[in-house]
Coordinates of C-alpha atoms and ligand atoms in Angstrom, one line a residue:
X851 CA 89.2 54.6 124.6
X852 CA 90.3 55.2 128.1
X853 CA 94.1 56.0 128.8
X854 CA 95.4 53.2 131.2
X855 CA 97.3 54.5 133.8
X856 CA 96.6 54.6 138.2
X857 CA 95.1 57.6 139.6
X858 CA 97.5 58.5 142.0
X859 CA 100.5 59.6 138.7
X860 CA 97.5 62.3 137.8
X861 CA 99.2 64.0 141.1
X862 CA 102.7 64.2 140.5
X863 CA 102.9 66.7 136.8
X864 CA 100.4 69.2 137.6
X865 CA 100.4 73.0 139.2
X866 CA 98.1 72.7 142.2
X867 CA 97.2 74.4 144.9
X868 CA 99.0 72.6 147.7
X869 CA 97.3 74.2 151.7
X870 CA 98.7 74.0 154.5
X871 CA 98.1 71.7 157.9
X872 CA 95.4 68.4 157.4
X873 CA 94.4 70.1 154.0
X874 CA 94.8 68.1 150.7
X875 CA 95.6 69.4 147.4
X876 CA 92.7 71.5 146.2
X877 CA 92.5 72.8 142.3
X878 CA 90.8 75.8 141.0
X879 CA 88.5 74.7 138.0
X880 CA 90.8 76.5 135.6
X881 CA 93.6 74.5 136.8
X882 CA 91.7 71.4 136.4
X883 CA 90.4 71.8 132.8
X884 CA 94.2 72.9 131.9
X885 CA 95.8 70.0 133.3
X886 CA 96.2 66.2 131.7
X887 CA 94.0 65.2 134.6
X888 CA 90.9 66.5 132.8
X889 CA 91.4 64.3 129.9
X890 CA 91.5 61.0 131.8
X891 CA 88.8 59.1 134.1
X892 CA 87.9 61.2 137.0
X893 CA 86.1 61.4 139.8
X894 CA 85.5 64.7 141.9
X895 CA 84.4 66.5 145.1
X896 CA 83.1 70.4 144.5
X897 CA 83.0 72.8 147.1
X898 CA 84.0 76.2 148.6
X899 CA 85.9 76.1 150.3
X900 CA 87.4 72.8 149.6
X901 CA 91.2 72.1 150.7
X902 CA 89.4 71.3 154.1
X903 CA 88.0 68.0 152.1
X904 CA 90.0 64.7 153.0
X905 CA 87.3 63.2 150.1
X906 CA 90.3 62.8 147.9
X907 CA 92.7 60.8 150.0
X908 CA 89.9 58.4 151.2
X909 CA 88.5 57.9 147.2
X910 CA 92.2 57.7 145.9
X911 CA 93.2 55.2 148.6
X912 CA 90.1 53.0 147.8
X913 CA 90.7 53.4 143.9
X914 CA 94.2 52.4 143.9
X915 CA 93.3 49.8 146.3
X916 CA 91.7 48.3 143.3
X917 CA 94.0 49.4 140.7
X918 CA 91.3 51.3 139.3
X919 CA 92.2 53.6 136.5
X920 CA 90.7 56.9 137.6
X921 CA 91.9 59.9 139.8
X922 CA 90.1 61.7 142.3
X923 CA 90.4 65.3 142.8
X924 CA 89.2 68.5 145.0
X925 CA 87.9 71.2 142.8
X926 CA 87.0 74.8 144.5
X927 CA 84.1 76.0 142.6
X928 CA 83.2 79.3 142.9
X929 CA 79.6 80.1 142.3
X930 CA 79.9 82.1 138.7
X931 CA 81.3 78.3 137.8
X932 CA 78.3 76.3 138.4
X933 CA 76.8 76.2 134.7
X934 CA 80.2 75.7 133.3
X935 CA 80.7 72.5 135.9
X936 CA 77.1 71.3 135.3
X937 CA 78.1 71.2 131.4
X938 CA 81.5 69.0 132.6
X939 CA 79.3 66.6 134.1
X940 CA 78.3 64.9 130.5
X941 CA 82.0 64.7 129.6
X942 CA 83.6 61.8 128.6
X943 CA 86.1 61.3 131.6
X944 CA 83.3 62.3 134.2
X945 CA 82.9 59.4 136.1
X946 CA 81.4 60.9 139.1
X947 CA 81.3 63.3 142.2
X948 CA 80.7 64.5 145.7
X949 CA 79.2 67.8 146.4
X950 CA 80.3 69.6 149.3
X951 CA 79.3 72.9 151.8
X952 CA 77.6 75.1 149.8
X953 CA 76.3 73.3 146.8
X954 CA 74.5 70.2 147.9
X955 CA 71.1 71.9 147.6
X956 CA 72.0 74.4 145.2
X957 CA 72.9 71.7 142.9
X958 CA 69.7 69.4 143.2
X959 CA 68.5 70.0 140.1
X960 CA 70.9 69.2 138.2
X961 CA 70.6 65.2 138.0
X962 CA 68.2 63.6 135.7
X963 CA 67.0 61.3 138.5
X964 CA 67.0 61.7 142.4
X965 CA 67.2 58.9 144.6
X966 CA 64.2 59.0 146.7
X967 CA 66.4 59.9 150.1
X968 CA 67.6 62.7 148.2
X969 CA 64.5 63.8 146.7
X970 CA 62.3 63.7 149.9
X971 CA 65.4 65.8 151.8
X972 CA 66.2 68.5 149.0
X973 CA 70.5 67.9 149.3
X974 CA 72.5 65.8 147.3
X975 CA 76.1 65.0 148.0
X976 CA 76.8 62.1 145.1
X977 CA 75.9 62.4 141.3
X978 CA 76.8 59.3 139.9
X979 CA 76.2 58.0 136.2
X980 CA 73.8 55.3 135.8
X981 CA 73.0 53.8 132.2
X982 CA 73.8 57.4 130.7
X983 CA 71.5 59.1 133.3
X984 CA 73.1 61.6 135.9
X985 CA 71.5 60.7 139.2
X986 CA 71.6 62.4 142.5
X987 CA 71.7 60.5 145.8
X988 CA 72.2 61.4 149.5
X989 CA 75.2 59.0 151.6
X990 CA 75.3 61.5 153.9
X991 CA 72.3 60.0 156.1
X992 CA 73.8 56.6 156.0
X993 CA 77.2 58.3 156.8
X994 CA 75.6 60.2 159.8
X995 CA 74.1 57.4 161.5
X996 CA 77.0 54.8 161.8
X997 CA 78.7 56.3 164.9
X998 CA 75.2 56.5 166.2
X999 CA 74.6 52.7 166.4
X1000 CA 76.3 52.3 169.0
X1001 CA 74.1 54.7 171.2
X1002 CA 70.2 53.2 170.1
X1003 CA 69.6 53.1 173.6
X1004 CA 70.0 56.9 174.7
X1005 CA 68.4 58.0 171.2
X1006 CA 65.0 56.3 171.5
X1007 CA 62.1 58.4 172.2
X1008 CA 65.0 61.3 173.5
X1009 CA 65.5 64.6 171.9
X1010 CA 67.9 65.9 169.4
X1011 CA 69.0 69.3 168.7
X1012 CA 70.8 70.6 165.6
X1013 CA 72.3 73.6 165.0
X1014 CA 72.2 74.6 161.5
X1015 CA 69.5 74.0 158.4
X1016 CA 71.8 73.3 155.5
X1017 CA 72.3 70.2 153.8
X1018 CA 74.0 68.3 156.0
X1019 CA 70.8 69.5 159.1
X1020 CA 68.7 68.0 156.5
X1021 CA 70.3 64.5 156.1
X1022 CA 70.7 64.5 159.5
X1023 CA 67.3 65.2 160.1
X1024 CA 65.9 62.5 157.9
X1025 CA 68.4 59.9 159.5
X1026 CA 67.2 60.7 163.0
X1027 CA 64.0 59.9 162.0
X1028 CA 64.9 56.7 161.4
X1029 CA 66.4 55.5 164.7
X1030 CA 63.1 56.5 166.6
X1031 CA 63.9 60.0 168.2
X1032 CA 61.2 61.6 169.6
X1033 CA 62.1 65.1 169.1
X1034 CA 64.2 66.9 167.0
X1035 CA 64.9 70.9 167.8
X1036 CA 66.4 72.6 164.5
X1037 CA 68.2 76.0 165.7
X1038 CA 68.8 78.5 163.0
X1039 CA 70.3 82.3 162.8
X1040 CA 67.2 82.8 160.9
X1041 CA 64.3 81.2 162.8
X1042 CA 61.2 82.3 160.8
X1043 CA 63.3 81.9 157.2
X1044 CA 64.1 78.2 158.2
X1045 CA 60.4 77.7 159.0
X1046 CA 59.3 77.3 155.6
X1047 CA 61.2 74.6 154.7
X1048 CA 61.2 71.8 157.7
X1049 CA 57.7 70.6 159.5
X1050 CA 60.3 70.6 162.5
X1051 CA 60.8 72.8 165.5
X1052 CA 63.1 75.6 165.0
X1053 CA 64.2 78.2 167.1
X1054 CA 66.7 80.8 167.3
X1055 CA 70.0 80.7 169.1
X1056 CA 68.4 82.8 172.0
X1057 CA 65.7 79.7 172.9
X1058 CA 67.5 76.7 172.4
X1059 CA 68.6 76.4 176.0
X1060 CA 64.8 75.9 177.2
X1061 CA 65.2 72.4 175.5
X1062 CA 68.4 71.7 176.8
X1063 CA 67.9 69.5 179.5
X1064 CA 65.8 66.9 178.4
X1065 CA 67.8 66.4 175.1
X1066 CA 70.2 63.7 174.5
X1067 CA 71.9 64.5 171.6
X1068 CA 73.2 67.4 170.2
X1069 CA 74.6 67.9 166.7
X1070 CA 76.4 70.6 165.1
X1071 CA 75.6 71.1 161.3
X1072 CA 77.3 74.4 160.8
X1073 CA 80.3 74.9 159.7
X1074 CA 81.4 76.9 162.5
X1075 CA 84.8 75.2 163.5
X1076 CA 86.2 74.4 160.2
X1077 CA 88.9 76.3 158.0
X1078 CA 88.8 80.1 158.9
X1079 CA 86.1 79.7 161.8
X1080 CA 88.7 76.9 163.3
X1081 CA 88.6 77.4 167.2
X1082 CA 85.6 79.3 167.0
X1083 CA 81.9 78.1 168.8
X1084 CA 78.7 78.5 166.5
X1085 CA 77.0 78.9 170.3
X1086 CA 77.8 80.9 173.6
X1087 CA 81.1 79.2 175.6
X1088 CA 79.1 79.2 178.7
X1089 CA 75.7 77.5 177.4
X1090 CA 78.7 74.3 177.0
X1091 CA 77.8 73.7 180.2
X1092 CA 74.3 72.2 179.2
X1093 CA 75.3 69.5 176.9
X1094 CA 77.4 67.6 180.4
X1095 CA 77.0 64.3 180.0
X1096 CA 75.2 64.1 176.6
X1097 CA 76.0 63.0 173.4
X1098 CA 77.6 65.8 171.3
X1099 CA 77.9 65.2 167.6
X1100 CA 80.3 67.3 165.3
X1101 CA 80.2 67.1 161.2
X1102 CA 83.5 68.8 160.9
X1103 CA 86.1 66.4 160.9
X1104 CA 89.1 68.5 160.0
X1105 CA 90.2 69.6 162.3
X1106 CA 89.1 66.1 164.0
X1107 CA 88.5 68.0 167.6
X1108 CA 86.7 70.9 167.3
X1109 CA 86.6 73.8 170.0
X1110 CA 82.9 72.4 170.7
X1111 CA 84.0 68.8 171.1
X1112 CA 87.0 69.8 173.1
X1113 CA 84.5 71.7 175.6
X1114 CA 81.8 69.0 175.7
X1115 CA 84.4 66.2 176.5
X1116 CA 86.1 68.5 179.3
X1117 CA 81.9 68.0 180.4
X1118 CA 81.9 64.6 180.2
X1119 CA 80.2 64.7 177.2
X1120 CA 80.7 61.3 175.1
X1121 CA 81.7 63.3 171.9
X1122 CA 81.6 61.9 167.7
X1123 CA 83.5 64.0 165.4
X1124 CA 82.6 64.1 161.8
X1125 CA 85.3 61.1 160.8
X1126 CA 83.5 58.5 160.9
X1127 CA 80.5 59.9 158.8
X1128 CA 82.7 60.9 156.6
X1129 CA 84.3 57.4 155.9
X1130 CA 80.8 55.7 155.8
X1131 CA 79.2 58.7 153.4
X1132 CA 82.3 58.1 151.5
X1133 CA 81.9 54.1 151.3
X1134 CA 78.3 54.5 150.5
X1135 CA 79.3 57.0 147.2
X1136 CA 81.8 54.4 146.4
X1137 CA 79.7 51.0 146.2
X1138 CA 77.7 53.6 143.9
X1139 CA 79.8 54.6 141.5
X1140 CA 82.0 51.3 141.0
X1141 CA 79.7 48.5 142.3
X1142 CA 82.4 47.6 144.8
X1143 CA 82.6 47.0 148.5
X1144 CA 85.1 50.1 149.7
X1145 CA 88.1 49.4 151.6
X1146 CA 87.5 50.4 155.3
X1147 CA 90.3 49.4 156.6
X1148 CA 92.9 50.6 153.9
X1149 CA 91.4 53.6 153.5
X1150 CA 91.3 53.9 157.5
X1151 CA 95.3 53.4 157.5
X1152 CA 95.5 55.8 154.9
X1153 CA 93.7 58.5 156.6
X1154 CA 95.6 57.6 159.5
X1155 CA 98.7 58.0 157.8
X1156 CA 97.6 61.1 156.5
X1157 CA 96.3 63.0 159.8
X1158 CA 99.9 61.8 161.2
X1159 CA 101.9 63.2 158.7
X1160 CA 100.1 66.6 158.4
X1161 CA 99.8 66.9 162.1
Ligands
LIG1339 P1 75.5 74.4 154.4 O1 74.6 73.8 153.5 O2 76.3 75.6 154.0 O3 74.7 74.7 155.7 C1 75.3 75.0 156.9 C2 74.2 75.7 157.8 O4 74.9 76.2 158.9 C3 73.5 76.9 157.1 O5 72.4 76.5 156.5 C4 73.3 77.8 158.3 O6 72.0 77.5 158.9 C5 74.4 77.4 159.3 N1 75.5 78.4 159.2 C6 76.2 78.8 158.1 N2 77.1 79.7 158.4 C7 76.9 79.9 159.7 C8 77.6 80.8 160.6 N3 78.5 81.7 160.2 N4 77.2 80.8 161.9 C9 76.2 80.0 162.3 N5 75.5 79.1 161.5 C10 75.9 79.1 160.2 O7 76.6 73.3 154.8 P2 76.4 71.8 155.0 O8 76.8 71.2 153.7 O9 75.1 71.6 155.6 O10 77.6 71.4 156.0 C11 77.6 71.8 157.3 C12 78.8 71.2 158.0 O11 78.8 69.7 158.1 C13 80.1 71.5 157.4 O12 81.1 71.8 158.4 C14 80.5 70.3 156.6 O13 81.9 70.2 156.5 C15 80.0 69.2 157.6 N6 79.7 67.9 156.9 C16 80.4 66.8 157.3 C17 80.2 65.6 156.7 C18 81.0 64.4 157.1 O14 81.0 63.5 156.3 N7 81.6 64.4 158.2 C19 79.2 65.5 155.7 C20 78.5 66.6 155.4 C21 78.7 67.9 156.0 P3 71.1 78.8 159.3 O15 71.1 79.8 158.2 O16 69.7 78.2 159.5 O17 71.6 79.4 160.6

């Protein structure tokens, strides 16, 4: 039998790990299996690093918004970790997770099932539980595409360029697909390595400017920007100057203006930061693990709330 009490009293009795600026409480995995959270329905997000992730505000806002007796929490796995975490994934109170930078593909074999997105990319981000089966799925490309609606126009039959070939290059990758781009330029540290795995172009951070000019859209998959690489560029400050007046697309969403965003808007650039994929990814993980529609717009305010107060 489940103990019956809201997600968001897990919070207040435990020793956590509470970080500094727009970061939200992340535990180690000791910490978690010690505290009372562990023995009551849970949800999850794994990473490392993690207290970057704003996973658990958005989940526990949309939880609570249905007074749904589960918490979700940030866990910082390190690597050595993995089997142990793979075994909590059949306990009782596991009701679910995301899997963040640098698991998603590392972890793709762990599901029983793969939803076919998932399977044909090679990254997962979800596990949830279906009829006793663990199964792996992919929001990240439904995520991704959102913000881009509202650009069809530019996108069809342009070029894209992505910087980095990690999970998150590969859901984007599969998503831009979809919307009818005509070319997409994959730019890796480690050209001829990143070959192997993607029919797509990719070059090295030396050649990437030859595309430059007839590209429409450029998207950075790294995550050069975020936590201790905050401020930093994953390219050249000057070779900026290329993307004027393109689309430029940023994953990272905390902090929500990256050094690269900050520079292509000075451009003219019309820039996305990683927000709003991370909402929609979020909504689709949701509707997965509980059936339900999740609440935008609470869950919106909450964020709000919470960039305000951490600000
Ligand atoms: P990942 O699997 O670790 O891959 C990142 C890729 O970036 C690597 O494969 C690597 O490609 C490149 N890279 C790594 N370190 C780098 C460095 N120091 N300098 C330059 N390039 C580097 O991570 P991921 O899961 O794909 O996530 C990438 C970013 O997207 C993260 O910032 C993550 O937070 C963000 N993201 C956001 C959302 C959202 O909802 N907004 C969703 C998913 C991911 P090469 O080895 O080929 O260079």
């Amino acid at each position: 039998m489940r103990p019956d009490f809201p997600g968001r009293i897990f919070f207040v009795n435990l020793s956590v790990s509470v970080h500094s600026g727009l970061n939200t409480m992340a535990y180690t995995f000791e910490e978690f299996k010690q505290s009372v959270l562990a023995q009551k329905p849970h949800y999850m997000v794994v990473g490392h690093p993690i207290s970057h992730s704003l996973s658990p505000v958005m989940h526990q806002a949309a939880l609570d918004f249905y007074k749904m007796k589960a918490g979700y929490i940030a866990i910082d796995l390190y690597p050595g970790q993995l089997p142990e975490f793979i075994t909590w994934c059949s306990h009782d109170h596991f009701l679910g997770c995301n899997i963040t930078i640098p698991y998603k593909q590392q972890l793709l074999a762990v599901p029983d099932d793969l939803h076919p997105d998932a399977e044909q990319i090679g990254a997962i981000n979800t596990l949830a539980i279906d009829e006793f089966k663990l199964v792996g799925h992919n929001t990240d490309i439904y995520g991704f595409l959102q913000p881009l609606k509202r650009y069809t126009k530019r996108l069809e039959q342009g070029r894209a360029i992505v910087f980095g070939t990690g999970g998150a290059s590969k859901a984007v990758v599969y998503a831009l697909k979809k919307t009818g781009i005509g070319e997409i330029i994959l730019v890796s540290r480690k050209p001829e390595r990143a070959r192997n795995s993607t029919p797509e172009t990719v070059v090295g951070y030396s050649q990437w400017q030859e595309y430059a000019d007839e590209t429409a859209l450029f998207v950075n998959a790294t995550p050069i920007g975020m936590s201790e690489t905050k401020g930093q560029l994953f390219i050249n400050e000057e070779d900026i100057k290329r993307m004027e007046g393109k689309i430029c697309y940023d994953l990272i969403y905390n902090p929500l203006q990256t050094q690269f965003l900050k520079l292509a808007k000075e451009l003219g650039a019309i820039t996305i930061n990683g927000l709003e994929m991370l909402i929609h990814q979020g909504s689709k993980s949701f509707e997965i693990w509980t059936g339900k529609p999740f609440p935008i717009d609470q869950v919106t305010q909450k964020l709000t709330a919470h960039f305000e107060s951490t600000i």
